[in-house]
Structure formats: C-alpha cells, structure tokens
PDB file of C-alpha atoms in Angstrom:
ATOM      1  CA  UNK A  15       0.000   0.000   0.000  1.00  0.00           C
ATOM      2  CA  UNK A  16       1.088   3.521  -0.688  1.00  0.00           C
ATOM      3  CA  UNK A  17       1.927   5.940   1.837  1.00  0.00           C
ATOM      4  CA  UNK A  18      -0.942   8.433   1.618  1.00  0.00           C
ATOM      5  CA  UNK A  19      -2.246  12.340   3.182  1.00  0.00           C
ATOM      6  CA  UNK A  20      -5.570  13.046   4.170  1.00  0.00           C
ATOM      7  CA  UNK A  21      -7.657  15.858   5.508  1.00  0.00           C
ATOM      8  CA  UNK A  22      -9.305  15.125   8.972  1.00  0.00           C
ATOM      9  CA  UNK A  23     -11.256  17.855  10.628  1.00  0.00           C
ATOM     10  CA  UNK A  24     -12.643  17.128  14.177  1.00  0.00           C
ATOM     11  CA  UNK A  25     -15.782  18.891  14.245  1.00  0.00           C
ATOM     12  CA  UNK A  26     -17.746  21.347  16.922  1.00  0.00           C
ATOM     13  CA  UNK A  27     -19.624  19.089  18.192  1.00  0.00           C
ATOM     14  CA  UNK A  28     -16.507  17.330  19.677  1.00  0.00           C
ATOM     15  CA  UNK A  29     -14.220  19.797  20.283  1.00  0.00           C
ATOM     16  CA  UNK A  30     -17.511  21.369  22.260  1.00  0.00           C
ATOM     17  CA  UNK A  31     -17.114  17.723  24.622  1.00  0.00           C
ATOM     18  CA  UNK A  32     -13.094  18.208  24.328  1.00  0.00           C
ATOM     19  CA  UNK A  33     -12.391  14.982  22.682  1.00  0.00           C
ATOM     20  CA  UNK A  34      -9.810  16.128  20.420  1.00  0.00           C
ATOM     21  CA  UNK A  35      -7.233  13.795  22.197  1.00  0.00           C
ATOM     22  CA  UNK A  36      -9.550  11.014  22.581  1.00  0.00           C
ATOM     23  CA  UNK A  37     -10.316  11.140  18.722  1.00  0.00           C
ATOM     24  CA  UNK A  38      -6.296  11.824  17.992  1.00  0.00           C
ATOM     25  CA  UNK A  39      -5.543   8.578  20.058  1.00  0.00           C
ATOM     26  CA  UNK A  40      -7.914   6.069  17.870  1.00  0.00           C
ATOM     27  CA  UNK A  41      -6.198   7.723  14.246  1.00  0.00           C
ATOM     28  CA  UNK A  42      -2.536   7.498  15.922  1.00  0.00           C
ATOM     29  CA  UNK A  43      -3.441   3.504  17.236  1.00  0.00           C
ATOM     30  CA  UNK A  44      -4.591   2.734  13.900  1.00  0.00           C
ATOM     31  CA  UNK A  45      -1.346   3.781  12.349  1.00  0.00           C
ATOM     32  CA  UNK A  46      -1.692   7.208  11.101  1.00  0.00           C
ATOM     33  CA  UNK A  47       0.596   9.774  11.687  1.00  0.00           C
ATOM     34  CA  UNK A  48      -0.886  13.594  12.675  1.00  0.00           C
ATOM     35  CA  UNK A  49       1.914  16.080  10.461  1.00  0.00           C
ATOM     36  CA  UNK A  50       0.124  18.853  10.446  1.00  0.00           C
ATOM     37  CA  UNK A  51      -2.566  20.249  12.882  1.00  0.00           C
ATOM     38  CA  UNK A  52      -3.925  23.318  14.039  1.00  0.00           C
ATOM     39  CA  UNK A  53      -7.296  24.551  15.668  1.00  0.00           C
ATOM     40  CA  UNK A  54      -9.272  27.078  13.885  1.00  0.00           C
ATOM     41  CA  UNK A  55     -12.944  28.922  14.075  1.00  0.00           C
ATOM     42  CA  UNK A  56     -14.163  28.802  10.457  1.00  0.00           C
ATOM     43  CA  UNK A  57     -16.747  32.055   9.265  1.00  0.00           C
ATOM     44  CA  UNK A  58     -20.195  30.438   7.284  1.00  0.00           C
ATOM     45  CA  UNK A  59     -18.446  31.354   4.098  1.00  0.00           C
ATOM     46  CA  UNK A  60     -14.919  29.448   4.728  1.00  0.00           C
ATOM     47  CA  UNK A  61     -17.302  26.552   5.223  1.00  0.00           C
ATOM     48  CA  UNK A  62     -19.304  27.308   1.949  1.00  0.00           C
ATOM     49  CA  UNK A  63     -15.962  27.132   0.040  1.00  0.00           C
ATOM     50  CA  UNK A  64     -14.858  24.178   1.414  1.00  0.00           C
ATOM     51  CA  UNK A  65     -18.369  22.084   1.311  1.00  0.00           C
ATOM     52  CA  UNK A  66     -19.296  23.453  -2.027  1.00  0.00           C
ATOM     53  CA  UNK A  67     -19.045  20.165  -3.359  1.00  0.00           C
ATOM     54  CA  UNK A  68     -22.087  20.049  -1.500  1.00  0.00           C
ATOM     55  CA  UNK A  69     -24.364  23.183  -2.489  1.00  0.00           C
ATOM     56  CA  UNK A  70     -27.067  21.629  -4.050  1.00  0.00           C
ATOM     57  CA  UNK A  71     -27.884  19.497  -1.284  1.00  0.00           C
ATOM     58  CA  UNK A  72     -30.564  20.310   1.040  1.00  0.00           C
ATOM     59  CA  UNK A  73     -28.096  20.330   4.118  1.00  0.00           C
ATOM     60  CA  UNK A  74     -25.590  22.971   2.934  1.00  0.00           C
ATOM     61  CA  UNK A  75     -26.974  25.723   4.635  1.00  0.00           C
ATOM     62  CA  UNK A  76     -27.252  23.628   7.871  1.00  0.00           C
ATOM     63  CA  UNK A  77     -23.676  22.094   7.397  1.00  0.00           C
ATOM     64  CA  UNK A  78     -22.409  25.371   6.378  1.00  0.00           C
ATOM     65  CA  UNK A  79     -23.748  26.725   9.518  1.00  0.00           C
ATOM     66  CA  UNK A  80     -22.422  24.020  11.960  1.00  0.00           C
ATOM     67  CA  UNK A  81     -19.088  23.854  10.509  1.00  0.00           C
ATOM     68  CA  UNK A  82     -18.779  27.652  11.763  1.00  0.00           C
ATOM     69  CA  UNK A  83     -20.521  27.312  15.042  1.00  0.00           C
ATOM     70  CA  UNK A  84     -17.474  26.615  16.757  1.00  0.00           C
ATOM     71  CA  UNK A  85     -13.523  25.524  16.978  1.00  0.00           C
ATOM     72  CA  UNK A  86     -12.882  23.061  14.243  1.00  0.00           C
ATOM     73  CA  UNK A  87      -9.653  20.965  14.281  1.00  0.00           C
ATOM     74  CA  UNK A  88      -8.128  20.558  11.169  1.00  0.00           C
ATOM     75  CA  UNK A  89      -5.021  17.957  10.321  1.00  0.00           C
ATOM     76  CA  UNK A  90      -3.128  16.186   7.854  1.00  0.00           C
ATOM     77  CA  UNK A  91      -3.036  12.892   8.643  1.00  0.00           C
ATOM     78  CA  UNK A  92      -0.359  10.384   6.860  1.00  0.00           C
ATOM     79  CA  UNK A  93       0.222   6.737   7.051  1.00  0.00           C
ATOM     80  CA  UNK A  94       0.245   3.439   4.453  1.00  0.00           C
ATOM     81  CA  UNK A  95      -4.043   3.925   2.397  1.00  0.00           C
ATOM     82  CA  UNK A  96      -4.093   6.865   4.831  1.00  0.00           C
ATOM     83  CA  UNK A  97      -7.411   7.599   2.842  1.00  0.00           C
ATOM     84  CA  UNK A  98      -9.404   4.450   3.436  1.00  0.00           C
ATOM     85  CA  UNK A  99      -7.723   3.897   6.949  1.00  0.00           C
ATOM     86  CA  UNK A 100      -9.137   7.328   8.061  1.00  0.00           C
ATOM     87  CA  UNK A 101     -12.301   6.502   6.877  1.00  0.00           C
ATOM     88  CA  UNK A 102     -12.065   2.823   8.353  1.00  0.00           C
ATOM     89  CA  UNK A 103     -11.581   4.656  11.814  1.00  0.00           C
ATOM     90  CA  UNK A 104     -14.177   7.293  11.563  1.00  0.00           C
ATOM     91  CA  UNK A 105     -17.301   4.714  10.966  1.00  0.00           C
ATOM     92  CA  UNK A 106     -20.157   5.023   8.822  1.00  0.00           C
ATOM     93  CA  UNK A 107     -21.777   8.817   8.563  1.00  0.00           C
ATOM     94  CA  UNK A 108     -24.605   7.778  10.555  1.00  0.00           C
ATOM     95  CA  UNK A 109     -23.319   6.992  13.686  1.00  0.00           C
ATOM     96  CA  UNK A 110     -26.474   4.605  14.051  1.00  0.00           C
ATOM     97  CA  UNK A 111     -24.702   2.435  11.021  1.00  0.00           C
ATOM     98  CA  UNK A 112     -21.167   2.880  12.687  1.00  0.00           C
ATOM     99  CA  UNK A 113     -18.874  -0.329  13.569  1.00  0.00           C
ATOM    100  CA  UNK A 114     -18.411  -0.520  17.088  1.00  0.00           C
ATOM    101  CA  UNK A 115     -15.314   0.934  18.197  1.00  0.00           C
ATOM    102  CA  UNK A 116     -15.078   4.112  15.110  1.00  0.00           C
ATOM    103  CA  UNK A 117     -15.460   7.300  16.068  1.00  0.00           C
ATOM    104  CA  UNK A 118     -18.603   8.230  14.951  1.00  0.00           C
ATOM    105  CA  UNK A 119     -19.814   5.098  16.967  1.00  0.00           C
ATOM    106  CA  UNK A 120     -18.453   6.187  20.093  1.00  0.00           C
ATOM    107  CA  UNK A 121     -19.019   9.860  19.894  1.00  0.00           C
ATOM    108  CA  UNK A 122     -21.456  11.106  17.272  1.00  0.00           C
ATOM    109  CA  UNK A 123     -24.221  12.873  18.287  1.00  0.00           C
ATOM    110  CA  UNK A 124     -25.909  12.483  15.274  1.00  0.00           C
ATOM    111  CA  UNK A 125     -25.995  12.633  11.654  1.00  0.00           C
ATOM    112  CA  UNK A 126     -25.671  15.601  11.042  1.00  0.00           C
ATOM    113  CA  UNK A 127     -23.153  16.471  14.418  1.00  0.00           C
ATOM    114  CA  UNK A 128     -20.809  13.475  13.427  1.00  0.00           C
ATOM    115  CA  UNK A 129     -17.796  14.614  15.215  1.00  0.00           C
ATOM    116  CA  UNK A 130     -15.501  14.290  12.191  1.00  0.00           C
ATOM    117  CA  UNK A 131     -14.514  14.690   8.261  1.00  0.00           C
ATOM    118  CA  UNK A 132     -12.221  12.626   6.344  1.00  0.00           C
ATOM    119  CA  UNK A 133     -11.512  12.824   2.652  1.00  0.00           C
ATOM    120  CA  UNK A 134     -12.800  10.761   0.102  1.00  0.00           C
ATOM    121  CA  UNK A 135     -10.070  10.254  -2.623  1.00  0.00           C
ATOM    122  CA  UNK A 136      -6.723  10.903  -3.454  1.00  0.00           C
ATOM    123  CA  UNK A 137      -7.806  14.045  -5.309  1.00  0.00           C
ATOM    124  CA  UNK A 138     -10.121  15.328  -2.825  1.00  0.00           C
ATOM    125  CA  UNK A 139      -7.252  14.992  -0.053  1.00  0.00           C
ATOM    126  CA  UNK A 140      -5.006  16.858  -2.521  1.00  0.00           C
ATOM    127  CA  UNK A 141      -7.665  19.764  -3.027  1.00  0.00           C
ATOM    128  CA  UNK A 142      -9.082  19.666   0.796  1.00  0.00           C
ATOM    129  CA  UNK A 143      -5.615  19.906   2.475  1.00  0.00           C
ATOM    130  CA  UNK A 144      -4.278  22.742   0.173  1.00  0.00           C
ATOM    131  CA  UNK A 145      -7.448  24.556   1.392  1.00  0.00           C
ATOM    132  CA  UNK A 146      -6.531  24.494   4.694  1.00  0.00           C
ATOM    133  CA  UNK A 147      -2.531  23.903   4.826  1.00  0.00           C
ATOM    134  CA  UNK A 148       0.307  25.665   3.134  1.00  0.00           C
ATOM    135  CA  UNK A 149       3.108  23.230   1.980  1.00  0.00           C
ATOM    136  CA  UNK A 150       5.492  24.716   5.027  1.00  0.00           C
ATOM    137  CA  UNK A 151       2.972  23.256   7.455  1.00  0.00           C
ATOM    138  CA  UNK A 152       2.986  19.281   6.268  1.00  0.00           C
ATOM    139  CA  UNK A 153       6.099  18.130   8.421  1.00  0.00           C
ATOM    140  CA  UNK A 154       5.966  14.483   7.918  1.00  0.00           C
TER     141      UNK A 154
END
C-alpha cells in the first residue's frame, strides 16, 4: 500500500465535549501519523468554500452553519491507504450504522453532528488539504 495524506477535521460538536485527544488517540493507534494540525474557528463562508461540493444538497446551509458554530480541528493525517484507513476509523456517517469501536460510533451525536470529516479520494485529499494547509505546514 502507498503511503498516503488526508484531511481530517474534528468537528464542533466534539471539540464542544473536548475529545480532540480522545479522537487523535484512535487515528494514531490505527497507524496514522498527525503532520500537520492546528485549531481554527471557520466564518459560514470558509465553510461554503470548502463544502461546495455540496451546495445543491438540502443540508448545505445547515452544514455550512455548523461547521462555523465553533472551533474546528483541522489535520493532515499520513500513514500506508491513509485515505481508506481514516475513513475505516471514523465509521459510517450515521453513527447509528457505525462499527463498534469508530469514532462516529463512540461519539457522534448524530448525523448531522458526526464529530468528524475525512476525505474521500486521493484528489479530494489533494484539493481539501491545500485549502486548509500551506506546503510549510505538512512536516511528515
């Protein structure tokens, strides 16, 4: 397997509850490497940009909304299918559908408040990280 980046973002809902080592500690035991991190408060329209992907869905207003209700934490995180083992550790989106033991299953509130974000693809993880990280910041 290749030695991949991904975005993460720990949402508001969990940083709200302060589980931003909690989550850290389930990515880091499942291999991946945090090399790049910092804590930011996102305005509505940051989030727009970023879930624009998005802006014909019903919830993009809503997401839009929560994304910038409070302290996001956003990372790079980097290990061997970094991609699909980030998304392996988060769980399903609903948390209802989650494996026991993922993130979402353990601390989701809900569907919508899912505690975290992981990139999808390889191009998506390019895109999403370069959004939120200059090229000084990845220190792998």
């Amino acid at each position: 397997m290749a030695v991949e980046r991904t975005l993460s973002i720990i949402k508001p809902d969990a940083t709200k509850r302060n589980l931003t080592g909690k989550i850290n500690a389930k990515f880091e035991e499942a291999g991946l490497r945090i090399i790049a991190q910092k804590r930011i408060q996102l305005t509505p329209a940051q989030a727009g940009v970023f879930y624009e992907v998005h802006k014909e869905r019903p919830f993009y207003g809503e997401l839009c909304e929560f994304m910038a209700s409070g302290p996001v934490v956003v990372q790079v995180l980097e290990g061997d299918g970094a991609i699909a083992k980030n998304r392996e550790v988060m769980g399903a989106t609903n948390p209802a559908d989650a494996a026991p033991g993922t993130i979402r299953a353990e601390f989701a509130e809900s569907v919508g408040e899912n505690s975290v974000h992981g990139s999808d693809a390889p191009e998506t993880a390019a895109a999403e990280i370069a959004y939120y990280f200059s090229g000084l910041e990845l220190v792998g």
